[in-house]
Amino acid sequence: MARSNALGLVSCGLLGLACLMFILSNALPSWGVVKLGGVTVAEGGLWRQCVKFGTNTCANLPLGCSGVPSSLIGQCIKLIMARVFIIFACMLSAFGALFLFMVGISQSPNASFSMFGKACAAVSLMSGILGVSLGISGAMYGGDVTVGAAAILGIVGIILSFISTVFAVMIPKN
């Protein structure tokens, strides 16, 4: 019982941090960064793009691909799929952390909470991998674009989700 509680709480904490990393990477407009002379002049994220010539000008990206030129339709679809998978990773890691918290604080851990926590952690990991890889692929389109802070936060979220999944799988069955 004590082993289940400890593993549940550790896995819960890691998955909660992964959720925070996925939320931040989803919100920040810095998946791809363009620099000139070491100064950031443009950033692109999943939801908006910013250009910094004198003043900081940002524009929201469209929610769909209607009206997008046919040469950019593939990039648009990558962006939308990255959004979908990152949002799934956010939700699943939050639900998984909640289930694993219940395993961690329970005197006699419920097998259903343990199973759902493990499943949410694993599927959050898979969604995170897909979302971050599609997001980086979409952000790196064209020119001298480097990986930005939001993409790095997504990668950290994947790593935390992986470690959480490993700990969750070690929770014994009751």
PDB file of N, CA, C and O in Angstrom, residues 16-32 43-48 61 79 82-91 93 124 127-136 139 147-160:
ATOM      1  N   GLY A  16       1.479  16.282 -13.411  1.00  0.00           N
ATOM      2  CA  GLY A  16       0.983  17.647 -13.216  1.00  0.00           C
ATOM      3  C   GLY A  16       1.947  18.675 -13.803  1.00  0.00           C
ATOM      4  O   GLY A  16       1.526  19.638 -14.448  1.00  0.00           O
ATOM      5  N   LEU A  17       3.249  18.465 -13.604  1.00  0.00           N
ATOM      6  CA  LEU A  17       4.244  19.355 -14.210  1.00  0.00           C
ATOM      7  C   LEU A  17       4.220  19.247 -15.733  1.00  0.00           C
ATOM      8  O   LEU A  17       4.368  20.254 -16.438  1.00  0.00           O
ATOM      9  N   ALA A  18       4.049  18.032 -16.242  1.00  0.00           N
ATOM     10  CA  ALA A  18       3.946  17.845 -17.698  1.00  0.00           C
ATOM     11  C   ALA A  18       2.739  18.613 -18.235  1.00  0.00           C
ATOM     12  O   ALA A  18       2.827  19.259 -19.284  1.00  0.00           O
ATOM     13  N   CYS A  19       1.631  18.568 -17.509  1.00  0.00           N
ATOM     14  CA  CYS A  19       0.426  19.307 -17.911  1.00  0.00           C
ATOM     15  C   CYS A  19       0.738  20.799 -17.994  1.00  0.00           C
ATOM     16  O   CYS A  19       0.365  21.471 -18.968  1.00  0.00           O
ATOM     17  N   LEU A  20       1.434  21.328 -16.997  1.00  0.00           N
ATOM     18  CA  LEU A  20       1.806  22.747 -16.998  1.00  0.00           C
ATOM     19  C   LEU A  20       2.691  23.074 -18.203  1.00  0.00           C
ATOM     20  O   LEU A  20       2.494  24.094 -18.867  1.00  0.00           O
ATOM     21  N   MET A  21       3.648  22.209 -18.498  1.00  0.00           N
ATOM     22  CA  MET A  21       4.537  22.435 -19.652  1.00  0.00           C
ATOM     23  C   MET A  21       3.747  22.417 -20.969  1.00  0.00           C
ATOM     24  O   MET A  21       3.983  23.252 -21.849  1.00  0.00           O
ATOM     25  N   PHE A  22       2.807  21.490 -21.102  1.00  0.00           N
ATOM     26  CA  PHE A  22       1.988  21.428 -22.320  1.00  0.00           C
ATOM     27  C   PHE A  22       1.102  22.669 -22.447  1.00  0.00           C
ATOM     28  O   PHE A  22       0.936  23.209 -23.539  1.00  0.00           O
ATOM     29  N   ILE A  23       0.547  23.139 -21.331  1.00  0.00           N
ATOM     30  CA  ILE A  23      -0.292  24.338 -21.371  1.00  0.00           C
ATOM     31  C   ILE A  23       0.540  25.554 -21.791  1.00  0.00           C
ATOM     32  O   ILE A  23       0.121  26.343 -22.649  1.00  0.00           O
ATOM     33  N   LEU A  24       1.716  25.701 -21.196  1.00  0.00           N
ATOM     34  CA  LEU A  24       2.575  26.832 -21.553  1.00  0.00           C
ATOM     35  C   LEU A  24       3.034  26.764 -23.004  1.00  0.00           C
ATOM     36  O   LEU A  24       3.058  27.777 -23.700  1.00  0.00           O
ATOM     37  N   SER A  25       3.404  25.578 -23.463  1.00  0.00           N
ATOM     38  CA  SER A  25       3.856  25.461 -24.854  1.00  0.00           C
ATOM     39  C   SER A  25       2.714  25.742 -25.817  1.00  0.00           C
ATOM     40  O   SER A  25       2.927  26.292 -26.899  1.00  0.00           O
ATOM     41  N   ASN A  26       1.504  25.409 -25.427  1.00  0.00           N
ATOM     42  CA  ASN A  26       0.332  25.684 -26.263  1.00  0.00           C
ATOM     43  C   ASN A  26       0.059  27.186 -26.341  1.00  0.00           C
ATOM     44  O   ASN A  26      -0.329  27.701 -27.385  1.00  0.00           O
ATOM     45  N   ALA A  27       0.278  27.887 -25.250  1.00  0.00           N
ATOM     46  CA  ALA A  27      -0.090  29.300 -25.173  1.00  0.00           C
ATOM     47  C   ALA A  27       0.967  30.253 -25.736  1.00  0.00           C
ATOM     48  O   ALA A  27       0.619  31.308 -26.260  1.00  0.00           O
ATOM     49  N   LEU A  28       2.231  29.902 -25.613  1.00  0.00           N
ATOM     50  CA  LEU A  28       3.286  30.833 -26.019  1.00  0.00           C
ATOM     51  C   LEU A  28       3.461  30.875 -27.535  1.00  0.00           C
ATOM     52  O   LEU A  28       3.435  29.844 -28.197  1.00  0.00           O
ATOM     53  N   PRO A  29       3.709  32.084 -28.092  1.00  0.00           N
ATOM     54  CA  PRO A  29       3.897  32.201 -29.544  1.00  0.00           C
ATOM     55  C   PRO A  29       5.360  32.081 -29.957  1.00  0.00           C
ATOM     56  O   PRO A  29       5.862  32.889 -30.743  1.00  0.00           O
ATOM     57  N   SER A  30       6.077  31.121 -29.417  1.00  0.00           N
ATOM     58  CA  SER A  30       7.503  31.030 -29.741  1.00  0.00           C
ATOM     59  C   SER A  30       7.941  29.608 -30.087  1.00  0.00           C
ATOM     60  O   SER A  30       8.957  29.139 -29.600  1.00  0.00           O
ATOM     61  N   TRP A  31       7.185  28.930 -30.924  1.00  0.00           N
ATOM     62  CA  TRP A  31       7.606  27.606 -31.374  1.00  0.00           C
ATOM     63  C   TRP A  31       8.773  27.723 -32.348  1.00  0.00           C
ATOM     64  O   TRP A  31       9.718  26.962 -32.288  1.00  0.00           O
ATOM     65  N   GLY A  32       8.672  28.681 -33.255  1.00  0.00           N
ATOM     66  CA  GLY A  32       9.753  28.955 -34.195  1.00  0.00           C
ATOM     67  C   GLY A  32      10.162  30.406 -34.054  1.00  0.00           C
ATOM     68  O   GLY A  32       9.320  31.301 -33.962  1.00  0.00           O
ATOM     69  N   GLU A  43       8.395  35.570 -34.305  1.00  0.00           N
ATOM     70  CA  GLU A  43       8.096  34.330 -33.594  1.00  0.00           C
ATOM     71  C   GLU A  43       6.793  33.780 -34.130  1.00  0.00           C
ATOM     72  O   GLU A  43       5.893  34.540 -34.481  1.00  0.00           O
ATOM     73  N   GLY A  44       6.716  32.474 -34.186  1.00  0.00           N
ATOM     74  CA  GLY A  44       5.483  31.834 -34.608  1.00  0.00           C
ATOM     75  C   GLY A  44       5.096  30.740 -33.643  1.00  0.00           C
ATOM     76  O   GLY A  44       5.945  29.954 -33.226  1.00  0.00           O
ATOM     77  N   GLY A  45       3.838  30.699 -33.267  1.00  0.00           N
ATOM     78  CA  GLY A  45       3.340  29.680 -32.359  1.00  0.00           C
ATOM     79  C   GLY A  45       2.202  28.907 -32.988  1.00  0.00           C
ATOM     80  O   GLY A  45       1.984  28.955 -34.201  1.00  0.00           O
ATOM     81  N   LEU A  46       1.463  28.201 -32.157  1.00  0.00           N
ATOM     82  CA  LEU A  46       0.339  27.424 -32.642  1.00  0.00           C
ATOM     83  C   LEU A  46      -0.888  28.294 -32.899  1.00  0.00           C
ATOM     84  O   LEU A  46      -1.750  27.934 -33.692  1.00  0.00           O
ATOM     85  N   TRP A  47      -0.986  29.438 -32.211  1.00  0.00           N
ATOM     86  CA  TRP A  47      -2.185  30.257 -32.281  1.00  0.00           C
ATOM     87  C   TRP A  47      -1.952  31.665 -32.812  1.00  0.00           C
ATOM     88  O   TRP A  47      -2.874  32.320 -33.250  1.00  0.00           O
ATOM     89  N   ARG A  48      -0.692  32.146 -32.750  1.00  0.00           N
ATOM     90  CA  ARG A  48      -0.412  33.496 -33.232  1.00  0.00           C
ATOM     91  C   ARG A  48       1.033  33.644 -33.664  1.00  0.00           C
ATOM     92  O   ARG A  48       1.881  32.845 -33.279  1.00  0.00           O
ATOM     93  N   LEU A  61      -3.511  33.422 -35.752  1.00  0.00           N
ATOM     94  CA  LEU A  61      -3.552  32.538 -36.909  1.00  0.00           C
ATOM     95  C   LEU A  61      -4.981  32.056 -37.120  1.00  0.00           C
ATOM     96  O   LEU A  61      -5.758  31.946 -36.160  1.00  0.00           O
ATOM     97  N   LEU A  79      -0.339  22.438 -38.463  1.00  0.00           N
ATOM     98  CA  LEU A  79      -0.590  23.351 -37.361  1.00  0.00           C
ATOM     99  C   LEU A  79      -1.863  22.972 -36.606  1.00  0.00           C
ATOM    100  O   LEU A  79      -1.879  22.915 -35.369  1.00  0.00           O
ATOM    101  N   ALA A  82      -1.255  19.765 -34.700  1.00  0.00           N
ATOM    102  CA  ALA A  82      -0.418  20.034 -33.527  1.00  0.00           C
ATOM    103  C   ALA A  82      -1.269  20.616 -32.401  1.00  0.00           C
ATOM    104  O   ALA A  82      -1.139  20.207 -31.242  1.00  0.00           O
ATOM    105  N   ARG A  83      -2.156  21.555 -32.743  1.00  0.00           N
ATOM    106  CA  ARG A  83      -3.060  22.126 -31.736  1.00  0.00           C
ATOM    107  C   ARG A  83      -3.903  21.041 -31.075  1.00  0.00           C
ATOM    108  O   ARG A  83      -4.047  20.993 -29.852  1.00  0.00           O
ATOM    109  N   VAL A  84      -4.480  20.169 -31.897  1.00  0.00           N
ATOM    110  CA  VAL A  84      -5.359  19.115 -31.392  1.00  0.00           C
ATOM    111  C   VAL A  84      -4.604  18.196 -30.435  1.00  0.00           C
ATOM    112  O   VAL A  84      -5.064  17.925 -29.312  1.00  0.00           O
ATOM    113  N   PHE A  85      -3.435  17.723 -30.843  1.00  0.00           N
ATOM    114  CA  PHE A  85      -2.701  16.777 -30.007  1.00  0.00           C
ATOM    115  C   PHE A  85      -2.140  17.431 -28.745  1.00  0.00           C
ATOM    116  O   PHE A  85      -2.099  16.793 -27.685  1.00  0.00           O
ATOM    117  N   ILE A  86      -1.726  18.694 -28.816  1.00  0.00           N
ATOM    118  CA  ILE A  86      -1.254  19.382 -27.613  1.00  0.00           C
ATOM    119  C   ILE A  86      -2.408  19.586 -26.629  1.00  0.00           C
ATOM    120  O   ILE A  86      -2.249  19.404 -25.415  1.00  0.00           O
ATOM    121  N   ILE A  87      -3.578  19.939 -27.139  1.00  0.00           N
ATOM    122  CA  ILE A  87      -4.745  20.087 -26.254  1.00  0.00           C
ATOM    123  C   ILE A  87      -5.106  18.745 -25.617  1.00  0.00           C
ATOM    124  O   ILE A  87      -5.405  18.670 -24.421  1.00  0.00           O
ATOM    125  N   PHE A  88      -5.063  17.659 -26.397  1.00  0.00           N
ATOM    126  CA  PHE A  88      -5.304  16.324 -25.824  1.00  0.00           C
ATOM    127  C   PHE A  88      -4.279  16.015 -24.733  1.00  0.00           C
ATOM    128  O   PHE A  88      -4.626  15.480 -23.681  1.00  0.00           O
ATOM    129  N   ALA A  89      -3.004  16.335 -24.998  1.00  0.00           N
ATOM    130  CA  ALA A  89      -1.955  16.069 -24.007  1.00  0.00           C
ATOM    131  C   ALA A  89      -2.222  16.861 -22.729  1.00  0.00           C
ATOM    132  O   ALA A  89      -2.034  16.335 -21.628  1.00  0.00           O
ATOM    133  N   CYS A  90      -2.672  18.113 -22.862  1.00  0.00           N
ATOM    134  CA  CYS A  90      -3.010  18.925 -21.682  1.00  0.00           C
ATOM    135  C   CYS A  90      -4.124  18.269 -20.870  1.00  0.00           C
ATOM    136  O   CYS A  90      -4.011  18.102 -19.647  1.00  0.00           O
ATOM    137  N   MET A  91      -5.195  17.909 -21.551  1.00  0.00           N
ATOM    138  CA  MET A  91      -6.356  17.339 -20.855  1.00  0.00           C
ATOM    139  C   MET A  91      -6.039  15.982 -20.238  1.00  0.00           C
ATOM    140  O   MET A  91      -6.375  15.725 -19.079  1.00  0.00           O
ATOM    141  N   SER A  93      -3.124  14.677 -19.400  1.00  0.00           N
ATOM    142  CA  SER A  93      -2.179  14.733 -18.289  1.00  0.00           C
ATOM    143  C   SER A  93      -2.862  15.285 -17.036  1.00  0.00           C
ATOM    144  O   SER A  93      -2.554  14.840 -15.923  1.00  0.00           O
ATOM    145  N   SER A 124      -1.294  10.525 -22.828  1.00  0.00           N
ATOM    146  CA  SER A 124      -0.773  11.894 -22.787  1.00  0.00           C
ATOM    147  C   SER A 124       0.623  11.944 -23.390  1.00  0.00           C
ATOM    148  O   SER A 124       0.949  12.880 -24.134  1.00  0.00           O
ATOM    149  N   SER A 127       0.181  11.627 -27.196  1.00  0.00           N
ATOM    150  CA  SER A 127      -0.374  12.871 -27.746  1.00  0.00           C
ATOM    151  C   SER A 127       0.666  13.986 -27.723  1.00  0.00           C
ATOM    152  O   SER A 127       0.754  14.778 -28.662  1.00  0.00           O
ATOM    153  N   GLY A 128       1.427  14.039 -26.649  1.00  0.00           N
ATOM    154  CA  GLY A 128       2.481  15.046 -26.557  1.00  0.00           C
ATOM    155  C   GLY A 128       3.540  14.870 -27.623  1.00  0.00           C
ATOM    156  O   GLY A 128       3.983  15.839 -28.239  1.00  0.00           O
ATOM    157  N   ILE A 129       3.945  13.624 -27.860  1.00  0.00           N
ATOM    158  CA  ILE A 129       4.945  13.362 -28.892  1.00  0.00           C
ATOM    159  C   ILE A 129       4.426  13.798 -30.254  1.00  0.00           C
ATOM    160  O   ILE A 129       5.126  14.481 -31.017  1.00  0.00           O
ATOM    161  N   LEU A 130       3.199  13.426 -30.570  1.00  0.00           N
ATOM    162  CA  LEU A 130       2.625  13.814 -31.865  1.00  0.00           C
ATOM    163  C   LEU A 130       2.462  15.331 -31.975  1.00  0.00           C
ATOM    164  O   LEU A 130       2.822  15.935 -32.993  1.00  0.00           O
ATOM    165  N   GLY A 131       1.915  15.963 -30.946  1.00  0.00           N
ATOM    166  CA  GLY A 131       1.671  17.400 -30.985  1.00  0.00           C
ATOM    167  C   GLY A 131       2.949  18.210 -31.089  1.00  0.00           C
ATOM    168  O   GLY A 131       3.050  19.138 -31.897  1.00  0.00           O
ATOM    169  N   VAL A 132       3.937  17.858 -30.287  1.00  0.00           N
ATOM    170  CA  VAL A 132       5.190  18.615 -30.305  1.00  0.00           C
ATOM    171  C   VAL A 132       5.939  18.391 -31.615  1.00  0.00           C
ATOM    172  O   VAL A 132       6.465  19.341 -32.199  1.00  0.00           O
ATOM    173  N   SER A 133       5.953  17.161 -32.105  1.00  0.00           N
ATOM    174  CA  SER A 133       6.670  16.924 -33.370  1.00  0.00           C
ATOM    175  C   SER A 133       5.991  17.637 -34.533  1.00  0.00           C
ATOM    176  O   SER A 133       6.671  18.229 -35.387  1.00  0.00           O
ATOM    177  N   LEU A 134       4.665  17.624 -34.572  1.00  0.00           N
ATOM    178  CA  LEU A 134       3.960  18.358 -35.629  1.00  0.00           C
ATOM    179  C   LEU A 134       4.133  19.869 -35.463  1.00  0.00           C
ATOM    180  O   LEU A 134       4.285  20.595 -36.454  1.00  0.00           O
ATOM    181  N   GLY A 135       4.123  20.350 -34.227  1.00  0.00           N
ATOM    182  CA  GLY A 135       4.314  21.774 -33.977  1.00  0.00           C
ATOM    183  C   GLY A 135       5.690  22.254 -34.389  1.00  0.00           C
ATOM    184  O   GLY A 135       5.835  23.311 -35.018  1.00  0.00           O
ATOM    185  N   ILE A 136       6.712  21.486 -34.058  1.00  0.00           N
ATOM    186  CA  ILE A 136       8.073  21.854 -34.455  1.00  0.00           C
ATOM    187  C   ILE A 136       8.209  21.792 -35.967  1.00  0.00           C
ATOM    188  O   ILE A 136       8.793  22.683 -36.590  1.00  0.00           O
ATOM    189  N   ALA A 139       6.527  24.821 -37.358  1.00  0.00           N
ATOM    190  CA  ALA A 139       7.211  26.072 -37.023  1.00  0.00           C
ATOM    191  C   ALA A 139       8.524  26.233 -37.776  1.00  0.00           C
ATOM    192  O   ALA A 139       8.968  27.352 -38.006  1.00  0.00           O
ATOM    193  N   VAL A 147      14.314  26.593 -33.095  1.00  0.00           N
ATOM    194  CA  VAL A 147      13.325  26.115 -32.132  1.00  0.00           C
ATOM    195  C   VAL A 147      13.221  27.129 -30.998  1.00  0.00           C
ATOM    196  O   VAL A 147      14.223  27.559 -30.439  1.00  0.00           O
ATOM    197  N   GLY A 148      11.999  27.514 -30.657  1.00  0.00           N
ATOM    198  CA  GLY A 148      11.770  28.506 -29.620  1.00  0.00           C
ATOM    199  C   GLY A 148      11.457  27.894 -28.268  1.00  0.00           C
ATOM    200  O   GLY A 148      11.427  26.672 -28.087  1.00  0.00           O
ATOM    201  N   ALA A 149      11.196  28.778 -27.311  1.00  0.00           N
ATOM    202  CA  ALA A 149      10.956  28.370 -25.928  1.00  0.00           C
ATOM    203  C   ALA A 149       9.722  27.486 -25.788  1.00  0.00           C
ATOM    204  O   ALA A 149       9.710  26.540 -24.997  1.00  0.00           O
ATOM    205  N   ALA A 150       8.673  27.782 -26.543  1.00  0.00           N
ATOM    206  CA  ALA A 150       7.443  26.994 -26.426  1.00  0.00           C
ATOM    207  C   ALA A 150       7.678  25.549 -26.865  1.00  0.00           C
ATOM    208  O   ALA A 150       7.156  24.622 -26.246  1.00  0.00           O
ATOM    209  N   ALA A 151       8.447  25.355 -27.913  1.00  0.00           N
ATOM    210  CA  ALA A 151       8.752  24.001 -28.369  1.00  0.00           C
ATOM    211  C   ALA A 151       9.607  23.262 -27.337  1.00  0.00           C
ATOM    212  O   ALA A 151       9.400  22.066 -27.085  1.00  0.00           O
ATOM    213  N   ILE A 152      10.529  23.976 -26.713  1.00  0.00           N
ATOM    214  CA  ILE A 152      11.364  23.354 -25.680  1.00  0.00           C
ATOM    215  C   ILE A 152      10.515  22.973 -24.469  1.00  0.00           C
ATOM    216  O   ILE A 152      10.698  21.892 -23.888  1.00  0.00           O
ATOM    217  N   LEU A 153       9.561  23.823 -24.098  1.00  0.00           N
ATOM    218  CA  LEU A 153       8.642  23.470 -23.004  1.00  0.00           C
ATOM    219  C   LEU A 153       7.829  22.224 -23.358  1.00  0.00           C
ATOM    220  O   LEU A 153       7.563  21.384 -22.496  1.00  0.00           O
ATOM    221  N   GLY A 154       7.427  22.100 -24.632  1.00  0.00           N
ATOM    222  CA  GLY A 154       6.723  20.896 -25.076  1.00  0.00           C
ATOM    223  C   GLY A 154       7.584  19.655 -24.952  1.00  0.00           C
ATOM    224  O   GLY A 154       7.114  18.590 -24.535  1.00  0.00           O
ATOM    225  N   ILE A 155       8.862  19.783 -25.298  1.00  0.00           N
ATOM    226  CA  ILE A 155       9.794  18.650 -25.174  1.00  0.00           C
ATOM    227  C   ILE A 155       9.971  18.270 -23.709  1.00  0.00           C
ATOM    228  O   ILE A 155       9.978  17.081 -23.356  1.00  0.00           O
ATOM    229  N   VAL A 156      10.086  19.263 -22.837  1.00  0.00           N
ATOM    230  CA  VAL A 156      10.177  18.995 -21.393  1.00  0.00           C
ATOM    231  C   VAL A 156       8.905  18.304 -20.910  1.00  0.00           C
ATOM    232  O   VAL A 156       8.964  17.358 -20.102  1.00  0.00           O
ATOM    233  N   GLY A 157       7.760  18.726 -21.417  1.00  0.00           N
ATOM    234  CA  GLY A 157       6.492  18.077 -21.065  1.00  0.00           C
ATOM    235  C   GLY A 157       6.481  16.605 -21.471  1.00  0.00           C
ATOM    236  O   GLY A 157       5.999  15.753 -20.722  1.00  0.00           O
ATOM    237  N   ILE A 158       7.017  16.308 -22.651  1.00  0.00           N
ATOM    238  CA  ILE A 158       7.107  14.913 -23.106  1.00  0.00           C
ATOM    239  C   ILE A 158       7.988  14.103 -22.164  1.00  0.00           C
ATOM    240  O   ILE A 158       7.641  12.985 -21.767  1.00  0.00           O
ATOM    241  N   ILE A 159       9.132  14.657 -21.793  1.00  0.00           N
ATOM    242  CA  ILE A 159      10.060  13.941 -20.900  1.00  0.00           C
ATOM    243  C   ILE A 159       9.408  13.681 -19.550  1.00  0.00           C
ATOM    244  O   ILE A 159       9.481  12.552 -19.013  1.00  0.00           O
ATOM    245  N   LEU A 160       8.753  14.698 -18.990  1.00  0.00           N
ATOM    246  CA  LEU A 160       8.072  14.517 -17.700  1.00  0.00           C
ATOM    247  C   LEU A 160       6.937  13.502 -17.810  1.00  0.00           C
ATOM    248  O   LEU A 160       6.734  12.674 -16.906  1.00  0.00           O
TER     249      LEU A 160
END
